[in-house]
Amino acid sequence: MKKNLSNIKKAINYLNNDDCIAIPTETVYGLAANAYSNKATSKIFKLKNRSKKNPLIVHYYNLKFLKKDCLINKQFLKLYKKYCPGPISFVLNLKKDSLISKNVTNKKDTVAIRFPKHSLTRKLLKNLKFPIAAPSANISSRISPVSKEDVKDEFGKKIKFILDGGRSKIGLESTILSLIKKPQILRLGGIDKNKINKFLKINIKKNKKNNITVPGQAKIHYSPQIPIRLNVKQPRQNEAFILIKKRKLYDKNFFYLSKNKNLKEAAKNLYKTFRKIKKKKYRFIAIEKIPNRGIGEAINDRLMRASKF
Ligand code: TXA
Ligand code: MG
């Protein structure tokens, strides 16, 4: 507990000084900087090797802070009450007098925002005078990190500080919902789109594949940089084989996402498993068919993009 407090103090110091650090969230770790500062946010792009055209998600403590920067409507409030803090991001209109750095929004008048649930990051946000801009803490187009070790893996000594919050509970990025004009899902993620539909009693569509408004929707993304075959029943020799359910038969090339086809557990383990396989220097990955329900839909979305390598 004491250690956490002193680490939060360190994190506050770095952020107040326009530095860029890694923070834990329930989805994945983020590469964080003061969202109001041009200097701080430009460090994020440099470290990640990210195009300045790709806008960042801004993380808030609560509605009161958000209202300073964004315009909100009834639909947003309804969703906020139901899902926040939690693994969902919203694209909203910026207020004219918003202080958010132009780096964050790619000079547009909209911004993606979310309220992370992880307790350490909430404590951090509560003690800052600004919101935090934070994309996933990985080099662009690679796998998102779900632990302190993963962030180290990505950036080594280039990152000044990592706030250790243990393993990310969800393990996949947030769902992104645009509330500009008609509601539209821009990225599948931590919250099942069917649940949102049921709750709002409408039928929000996932945006079309060829309409790339979100680089996370680009064809190649979330990639372990190893060729992946999908929907495989039997692996080939030397392929790392990822399974959704434990088999009685043991093989050293088998990697399990869950004991018993639990999709939430599978989502949590997906990126970790990719990293493990990469470390073991496999050159090929095969993966069993993942049921396309609940968070399985988001898993399949990531697998499809990862397999385009
Ligand atoms: O779970 C998450 O959302 C994590 C954690 C750290 O919060 N963050 C994350 O950020 O996944 P990032 O930058 O890796 O992915 C955010 C996506 C990007 O693909 C970006 O293009 C899109 O959100 N985005 C940001 N602002 C946008 C906007 N105004 N309109 C549409 N898409 C936007
Ligand atoms: Mg990312």
CSV table of C-alpha atoms and ligand atoms in Angstrom, one decimal:
chain,number,residue,atom,x,y,z
A,1,MET,CA,0.0,0.0,0.0
A,2,LYS,CA,2.7,2.5,1.1
A,3,LYS,CA,4.7,1.5,-2.0
A,4,ASN,CA,1.7,2.3,-4.2
A,5,LEU,CA,1.3,5.7,-2.6
A,6,SER,CA,5.0,6.6,-3.1
A,7,ASN,CA,4.8,5.4,-6.7
A,8,ILE,CA,1.7,7.5,-7.4
A,9,LYS,CA,3.5,10.5,-6.0
A,10,LYS,CA,6.4,9.8,-8.4
A,11,ALA,CA,4.0,9.4,-11.3
A,12,ILE,CA,2.4,12.7,-10.4
A,13,ASN,CA,5.8,14.4,-10.4
A,14,TYR,CA,6.7,13.1,-13.8
A,15,LEU,CA,3.4,14.1,-15.3
A,16,ASN,CA,3.5,17.6,-13.8
A,17,ASN,CA,6.9,18.0,-15.4
A,18,ASP,CA,5.7,17.2,-18.9
A,19,ASP,CA,7.2,13.7,-18.9
A,20,CYS,CA,5.8,10.6,-20.4
A,21,ILE,CA,5.3,7.5,-18.3
A,22,ALA,CA,3.4,4.2,-18.4
A,23,ILE,CA,0.2,3.7,-16.4
A,24,PRO,CA,-1.9,0.6,-15.7
A,25,THR,CA,-5.5,0.4,-16.9
A,26,GLU,CA,-8.0,-2.4,-16.7
A,27,THR,CA,-7.8,-2.8,-20.5
A,28,VAL,CA,-4.1,-2.4,-21.4
A,29,TYR,CA,-1.2,-0.2,-20.1
A,30,GLY,CA,-1.1,3.3,-21.5
A,31,LEU,CA,1.7,5.7,-22.4
A,32,ALA,CA,0.6,8.7,-20.5
A,33,ALA,CA,1.2,12.5,-20.6
A,34,ASN,CA,-0.5,15.7,-19.7
A,35,ALA,CA,-3.3,16.1,-22.3
A,36,TYR,CA,-3.2,19.9,-22.1
A,37,SER,CA,0.5,20.1,-22.9
A,38,ASN,CA,2.0,20.2,-26.4
A,39,LYS,CA,5.4,19.4,-25.1
A,40,ALA,CA,4.3,16.3,-23.1
A,41,THR,CA,2.0,14.9,-25.7
A,42,SER,CA,4.6,15.2,-28.5
A,43,LYS,CA,6.8,12.9,-26.4
A,44,ILE,CA,4.2,10.2,-26.7
A,45,PHE,CA,4.3,10.2,-30.5
A,46,LYS,CA,8.1,10.1,-30.6
A,47,LEU,CA,8.4,7.3,-28.2
A,48,LYS,CA,5.7,5.1,-29.9
A,49,ASN,CA,6.9,6.1,-33.4
A,50,ARG,CA,3.2,7.0,-34.0
A,51,SER,CA,1.9,9.2,-36.8
A,52,LYS,CA,0.8,12.6,-35.6
A,53,LYS,CA,-2.3,12.0,-37.7
A,54,ASN,CA,-3.5,9.3,-35.3
A,55,PRO,CA,-5.4,11.0,-32.4
A,56,LEU,CA,-5.0,9.9,-28.7
A,57,ILE,CA,-7.6,8.9,-26.1
A,58,VAL,CA,-7.9,11.3,-23.2
A,59,HIS,CA,-8.4,9.7,-19.7
A,60,TYR,CA,-10.6,11.5,-17.1
A,61,TYR,CA,-11.4,11.0,-13.4
A,62,ASN,CA,-15.1,11.9,-13.7
A,63,LEU,CA,-17.8,13.9,-15.5
A,64,LYS,CA,-17.0,17.1,-13.7
A,65,PHE,CA,-13.5,17.2,-15.3
A,66,LEU,CA,-14.7,16.0,-18.7
A,67,LYS,CA,-17.3,18.8,-18.9
A,68,LYS,CA,-14.5,21.4,-19.1
A,69,ASP,CA,-13.4,20.0,-22.4
A,70,CYS,CA,-16.3,18.2,-24.1
A,71,LEU,CA,-19.9,18.7,-25.1
A,72,ILE,CA,-22.2,16.0,-23.8
A,73,ASN,CA,-25.7,14.9,-24.5
A,74,LYS,CA,-28.4,12.7,-22.9
A,75,GLN,CA,-27.3,9.5,-24.6
A,76,PHE,CA,-23.7,10.0,-23.4
A,77,LEU,CA,-25.0,10.5,-19.8
A,78,LYS,CA,-27.0,7.3,-19.9
A,79,LEU,CA,-24.0,5.3,-21.1
A,80,TYR,CA,-21.7,7.1,-18.6
A,81,LYS,CA,-23.9,6.1,-15.7
A,82,LYS,CA,-24.1,2.5,-16.9
A,83,TYR,CA,-20.5,1.7,-18.0
A,84,CYS,CA,-18.1,4.3,-16.5
A,85,PRO,CA,-15.5,3.9,-15.1
A,86,GLY,CA,-14.9,1.0,-17.5
A,87,PRO,CA,-13.5,-0.3,-20.8
A,88,ILE,CA,-15.4,2.0,-23.1
A,89,SER,CA,-14.2,5.2,-25.0
A,90,PHE,CA,-16.5,7.8,-26.5
A,91,VAL,CA,-15.8,10.2,-29.4
A,92,LEU,CA,-17.3,13.5,-28.5
A,93,ASN,CA,-17.3,17.1,-29.7
A,94,LEU,CA,-14.7,19.4,-28.2
A,95,LYS,CA,-15.7,22.6,-26.5
A,96,LYS,CA,-14.4,25.7,-28.2
A,97,ASP,CA,-12.5,26.7,-25.0
A,98,SER,CA,-11.1,23.2,-24.4
A,99,LEU,CA,-7.5,23.1,-23.2
A,100,ILE,CA,-6.6,19.8,-24.9
A,101,SER,CA,-3.5,20.0,-26.9
A,102,LYS,CA,-3.9,20.0,-30.7
A,103,ASN,CA,-1.4,17.1,-30.8
A,104,VAL,CA,-4.0,14.9,-29.1
A,105,THR,CA,-6.9,15.5,-31.5
A,106,ASN,CA,-4.9,15.9,-34.8
A,107,LYS,CA,-6.4,19.5,-34.9
A,108,LYS,CA,-9.9,18.1,-35.2
A,109,ASP,CA,-13.0,19.3,-33.2
A,110,THR,CA,-13.7,15.8,-31.8
A,111,VAL,CA,-11.9,13.9,-29.1
A,112,ALA,CA,-11.9,10.3,-27.9
A,113,ILE,CA,-12.2,10.1,-24.1
A,114,ARG,CA,-12.6,7.4,-21.4
A,115,PHE,CA,-12.7,6.9,-17.6
A,116,PRO,CA,-10.4,4.0,-16.7
A,117,LYS,CA,-11.3,1.8,-13.8
A,118,HIS,CA,-8.0,0.7,-12.5
A,119,SER,CA,-7.7,2.0,-8.9
A,120,LEU,CA,-4.1,3.3,-9.1
A,121,THR,CA,-4.8,5.3,-12.2
A,122,ARG,CA,-8.0,6.7,-10.7
A,123,LYS,CA,-6.0,7.8,-7.7
A,124,LEU,CA,-3.5,9.4,-10.1
A,125,LEU,CA,-6.2,11.2,-12.1
A,126,LYS,CA,-7.9,12.5,-9.0
A,127,ASN,CA,-4.6,14.2,-8.0
A,128,LEU,CA,-3.8,15.9,-11.2
A,129,LYS,CA,-5.0,19.2,-12.6
A,130,PHE,CA,-5.2,17.9,-16.1
A,131,PRO,CA,-6.5,14.8,-17.9
A,132,ILE,CA,-4.1,12.2,-19.3
A,133,ALA,CA,-3.6,11.5,-23.0
A,134,ALA,CA,-2.7,7.8,-23.3
A,135,PRO,CA,-2.5,5.4,-26.2
A,136,SER,CA,-1.5,1.8,-25.5
A,137,ALA,CA,2.1,1.6,-24.3
A,138,ASN,CA,3.5,-0.2,-27.3
A,139,ILE,CA,5.5,0.7,-30.4
A,140,SER,CA,2.9,1.5,-33.1
A,141,SER,CA,1.1,-1.4,-34.7
A,142,ARG,CA,2.6,-4.0,-32.3
A,143,ILE,CA,0.8,-5.8,-29.4
A,144,SER,CA,-0.5,-3.8,-26.5
A,145,PRO,CA,1.1,-4.4,-23.1
A,146,VAL,CA,-0.8,-5.9,-20.2
A,147,SER,CA,1.9,-5.7,-17.5
A,148,LYS,CA,4.9,-3.7,-16.4
A,149,GLU,CA,7.2,-6.3,-18.0
A,150,ASP,CA,5.5,-6.0,-21.3
A,151,VAL,CA,6.0,-2.2,-21.3
A,152,LYS,CA,9.7,-2.8,-20.5
A,153,ASP,CA,9.8,-5.2,-23.4
A,154,GLU,CA,8.5,-2.5,-25.7
A,155,PHE,CA,10.6,0.5,-24.6
A,156,GLY,CA,13.5,-0.7,-22.4
A,157,LYS,CA,15.3,2.2,-20.9
A,158,LYS,CA,13.6,4.8,-23.1
A,159,ILE,CA,10.7,5.0,-20.6
A,160,LYS,CA,11.4,6.9,-17.4
A,161,PHE,CA,8.8,5.3,-15.2
A,162,ILE,CA,6.2,2.6,-15.2
A,163,LEU,CA,3.4,2.7,-12.5
A,164,ASP,CA,3.1,-1.0,-11.7
A,165,GLY,CA,-0.6,-1.9,-11.3
A,166,GLY,CA,-0.2,-5.7,-11.9
A,167,ARG,CA,-1.8,-7.5,-14.8
A,168,SER,CA,-4.6,-5.8,-16.8
A,169,LYS,CA,-7.9,-7.5,-15.9
A,170,ILE,CA,-9.5,-7.3,-19.3
A,171,GLY,CA,-6.4,-7.5,-21.6
A,172,LEU,CA,-8.0,-6.0,-24.7
A,173,GLU,CA,-8.4,-2.4,-25.6
A,174,SER,CA,-11.6,-0.4,-24.9
A,175,THR,CA,-14.6,-0.4,-27.1
A,176,ILE,CA,-14.7,2.9,-29.0
A,177,LEU,CA,-18.1,4.4,-29.6
A,178,SER,CA,-18.5,7.6,-31.6
A,179,LEU,CA,-21.4,9.8,-30.5
A,180,ILE,CA,-20.8,12.3,-33.2
A,181,LYS,CA,-24.0,12.3,-35.3
A,182,LYS,CA,-25.4,8.7,-35.3
A,183,PRO,CA,-23.8,6.4,-32.7
A,184,GLN,CA,-21.2,4.1,-34.3
A,185,ILE,CA,-18.8,1.5,-33.0
A,186,LEU,CA,-15.3,2.4,-34.3
A,187,ARG,CA,-13.5,-0.4,-32.4
A,188,LEU,CA,-14.7,-3.6,-30.8
A,189,GLY,CA,-13.3,-4.0,-27.3
A,190,GLY,CA,-13.8,-4.5,-23.6
A,191,ILE,CA,-17.6,-4.0,-23.6
A,192,ASP,CA,-19.7,-6.2,-25.9
A,193,LYS,CA,-21.4,-4.1,-28.6
A,194,ASN,CA,-24.5,-6.3,-28.3
A,195,LYS,CA,-24.8,-5.3,-24.7
A,196,ILE,CA,-24.7,-1.6,-25.6
A,197,ASN,CA,-27.3,-2.2,-28.3
A,198,LYS,CA,-29.6,-3.9,-25.8
A,199,PHE,CA,-29.1,-1.2,-23.2
A,200,LEU,CA,-29.9,1.7,-25.6
A,201,LYS,CA,-32.6,-0.4,-27.4
A,202,ILE,CA,-31.0,0.6,-30.8
A,203,ASN,CA,-28.9,-1.2,-33.3
A,204,ILE,CA,-25.5,0.5,-33.4
A,205,LYS,CA,-23.4,-0.7,-36.3
A,206,LYS,CA,-19.7,-1.4,-36.5
A,207,ASN,CA,-18.2,1.0,-39.0
A,208,LYS,CA,-17.4,-0.5,-42.4
A,209,LYS,CA,-14.0,-2.0,-42.9
A,210,ASN,CA,-13.0,0.2,-45.8
A,211,ASN,CA,-13.9,3.3,-43.8
A,212,ILE,CA,-10.7,3.7,-41.8
A,213,THR,CA,-11.4,6.5,-39.4
A,214,VAL,CA,-9.5,4.7,-36.6
A,215,PRO,CA,-5.9,3.5,-37.3
A,216,GLY,CA,-6.7,0.7,-34.8
A,217,GLN,CA,-9.0,-0.3,-37.7
A,218,ALA,CA,-6.1,-0.5,-40.1
A,219,LYS,CA,-5.7,-3.9,-41.6
A,220,ILE,CA,-2.4,-4.7,-40.0
A,221,HIS,CA,-2.4,-3.9,-36.3
A,222,TYR,CA,-1.9,-5.6,-32.9
A,223,SER,CA,0.6,-7.8,-34.6
A,224,PRO,CA,3.2,-10.1,-32.9
A,225,GLN,CA,5.0,-9.9,-36.3
A,226,ILE,CA,4.8,-13.6,-36.9
A,227,PRO,CA,2.5,-15.1,-39.5
A,228,ILE,CA,-0.7,-16.4,-38.0
A,229,ARG,CA,-3.1,-19.0,-39.4
A,230,LEU,CA,-6.7,-18.7,-38.1
A,231,ASN,CA,-9.4,-21.4,-37.5
A,232,VAL,CA,-6.9,-24.2,-37.3
A,233,LYS,CA,-7.9,-27.7,-36.2
A,234,GLN,CA,-4.5,-29.4,-36.4
A,235,PRO,CA,-1.3,-27.4,-36.3
A,236,ARG,CA,1.7,-28.1,-38.6
A,237,GLN,CA,5.1,-29.1,-37.2
A,238,ASN,CA,6.9,-26.2,-35.4
A,239,GLU,CA,3.9,-24.0,-35.3
A,240,ALA,CA,3.0,-22.5,-31.9
A,241,PHE,CA,-0.6,-23.6,-31.5
A,242,ILE,CA,-3.0,-21.4,-29.5
A,243,LEU,CA,-6.0,-23.2,-28.0
A,244,ILE,CA,-9.1,-21.8,-26.4
A,245,LYS,CA,-9.5,-24.9,-24.2
A,246,LYS,CA,-7.1,-27.2,-22.4
A,247,ARG,CA,-6.5,-30.6,-24.1
A,248,LYS,CA,-5.7,-33.8,-22.3
A,249,LEU,CA,-2.9,-34.4,-24.8
A,250,TYR,CA,0.2,-32.4,-23.9
A,251,ASP,CA,2.4,-30.9,-26.6
A,252,LYS,CA,5.2,-28.4,-26.0
A,253,ASN,CA,3.9,-26.3,-28.8
A,254,PHE,CA,0.5,-25.8,-27.3
A,255,PHE,CA,-0.5,-22.5,-25.6
A,256,TYR,CA,-3.8,-22.3,-23.8
A,257,LEU,CA,-5.9,-19.1,-23.6
A,258,SER,CA,-8.3,-20.6,-21.0
A,259,LYS,CA,-8.9,-23.8,-19.1
A,260,ASN,CA,-12.4,-24.3,-20.4
A,261,LYS,CA,-13.4,-22.0,-23.3
A,262,ASN,CA,-13.9,-19.0,-21.0
A,263,LEU,CA,-13.8,-16.0,-23.4
A,264,LYS,CA,-13.0,-13.4,-20.8
A,265,GLU,CA,-10.1,-15.4,-19.6
A,266,ALA,CA,-9.0,-15.9,-23.2
A,267,ALA,CA,-9.1,-12.2,-23.9
A,268,LYS,CA,-7.0,-11.5,-20.8
A,269,ASN,CA,-4.4,-14.0,-22.0
A,270,LEU,CA,-4.3,-13.3,-25.7
A,271,TYR,CA,-1.5,-10.6,-25.9
A,272,LYS,CA,0.5,-12.3,-23.1
A,273,THR,CA,0.4,-15.5,-25.1
A,274,PHE,CA,1.6,-13.7,-28.3
A,275,ARG,CA,4.5,-12.3,-26.3
A,276,LYS,CA,5.4,-15.6,-24.8
A,277,ILE,CA,5.4,-17.3,-28.3
A,278,LYS,CA,7.6,-14.5,-29.7
A,279,LYS,CA,10.1,-14.8,-26.9
A,280,LYS,CA,10.3,-18.5,-27.6
A,281,LYS,CA,11.3,-17.5,-31.1
A,282,TYR,CA,8.5,-19.5,-33.0
A,283,ARG,CA,8.3,-18.5,-36.6
A,284,PHE,CA,4.7,-19.5,-37.2
A,285,ILE,CA,1.5,-19.4,-35.1
A,286,ALA,CA,-1.7,-21.3,-35.6
A,287,ILE,CA,-4.9,-20.6,-33.6
A,288,GLU,CA,-8.0,-22.6,-33.0
A,289,LYS,CA,-11.4,-21.1,-34.0
A,290,ILE,CA,-12.6,-18.7,-31.3
A,291,PRO,CA,-16.4,-18.5,-30.7
A,292,ASN,CA,-17.7,-15.2,-32.1
A,293,ARG,CA,-19.8,-14.2,-29.1
A,294,GLY,CA,-19.4,-11.7,-26.3
A,295,ILE,CA,-15.8,-10.5,-26.1
A,296,GLY,CA,-14.9,-13.3,-28.6
A,297,GLU,CA,-16.0,-10.8,-31.3
A,298,ALA,CA,-13.3,-8.4,-30.2
A,299,ILE,CA,-10.7,-11.3,-29.9
A,300,ASN,CA,-11.5,-12.3,-33.5
A,301,ASP,CA,-11.2,-8.7,-34.7
A,302,ARG,CA,-7.7,-8.5,-33.2
A,303,LEU,CA,-6.7,-11.9,-34.6
A,304,MET,CA,-7.9,-10.9,-38.1
A,305,ARG,CA,-5.7,-7.8,-38.0
A,306,ALA,CA,-2.7,-9.6,-36.4
A,307,SER,CA,-2.9,-12.3,-39.1
A,308,LYS,CA,-2.6,-9.7,-41.9
A,309,PHE,CA,1.1,-9.5,-41.2
B,1,TXA,O1,-8.2,0.6,-23.8
B,1,TXA,C1,-7.7,1.6,-24.4
B,1,TXA,O2,-8.5,2.3,-25.1
B,1,TXA,C2,-6.2,1.9,-24.3
B,1,TXA,C3,-6.0,2.3,-22.8
B,1,TXA,C4,-4.5,2.8,-22.6
B,1,TXA,O3,-6.9,3.4,-22.5
B,1,TXA,N1,-5.9,2.9,-25.2
B,1,TXA,C5,-5.8,2.7,-26.5
B,1,TXA,O4,-5.3,3.8,-27.2
B,1,TXA,O5,-6.1,1.7,-27.0
B,1,TXA,P1,-4.8,3.7,-28.7
B,1,TXA,O6,-4.3,5.1,-29.1
B,1,TXA,O7,-3.8,2.6,-28.8
B,1,TXA,O8,-6.1,3.5,-29.6
B,1,TXA,C6,-7.0,4.5,-29.6
B,1,TXA,C7,-7.7,4.6,-31.0
B,1,TXA,C8,-6.8,4.9,-32.1
B,1,TXA,O9,-6.9,3.9,-33.1
B,1,TXA,C9,-7.2,6.3,-32.6
B,1,TXA,O10,-7.1,6.4,-33.9
B,1,TXA,C10,-8.7,6.3,-32.1
B,1,TXA,O11,-8.7,5.6,-30.9
B,1,TXA,N2,-9.1,7.7,-31.9
B,1,TXA,C11,-8.6,8.6,-31.1
B,1,TXA,N3,-9.3,9.8,-31.2
B,1,TXA,C12,-10.2,9.6,-32.1
B,1,TXA,C13,-11.2,10.5,-32.7
B,1,TXA,N4,-11.4,11.8,-32.3
B,1,TXA,N5,-12.1,10.0,-33.6
B,1,TXA,C14,-11.9,8.7,-34.0
B,1,TXA,N6,-11.0,7.8,-33.5
B,1,TXA,C15,-10.2,8.3,-32.6
B,2,MG,MG,-2.9,1.0,-29.6
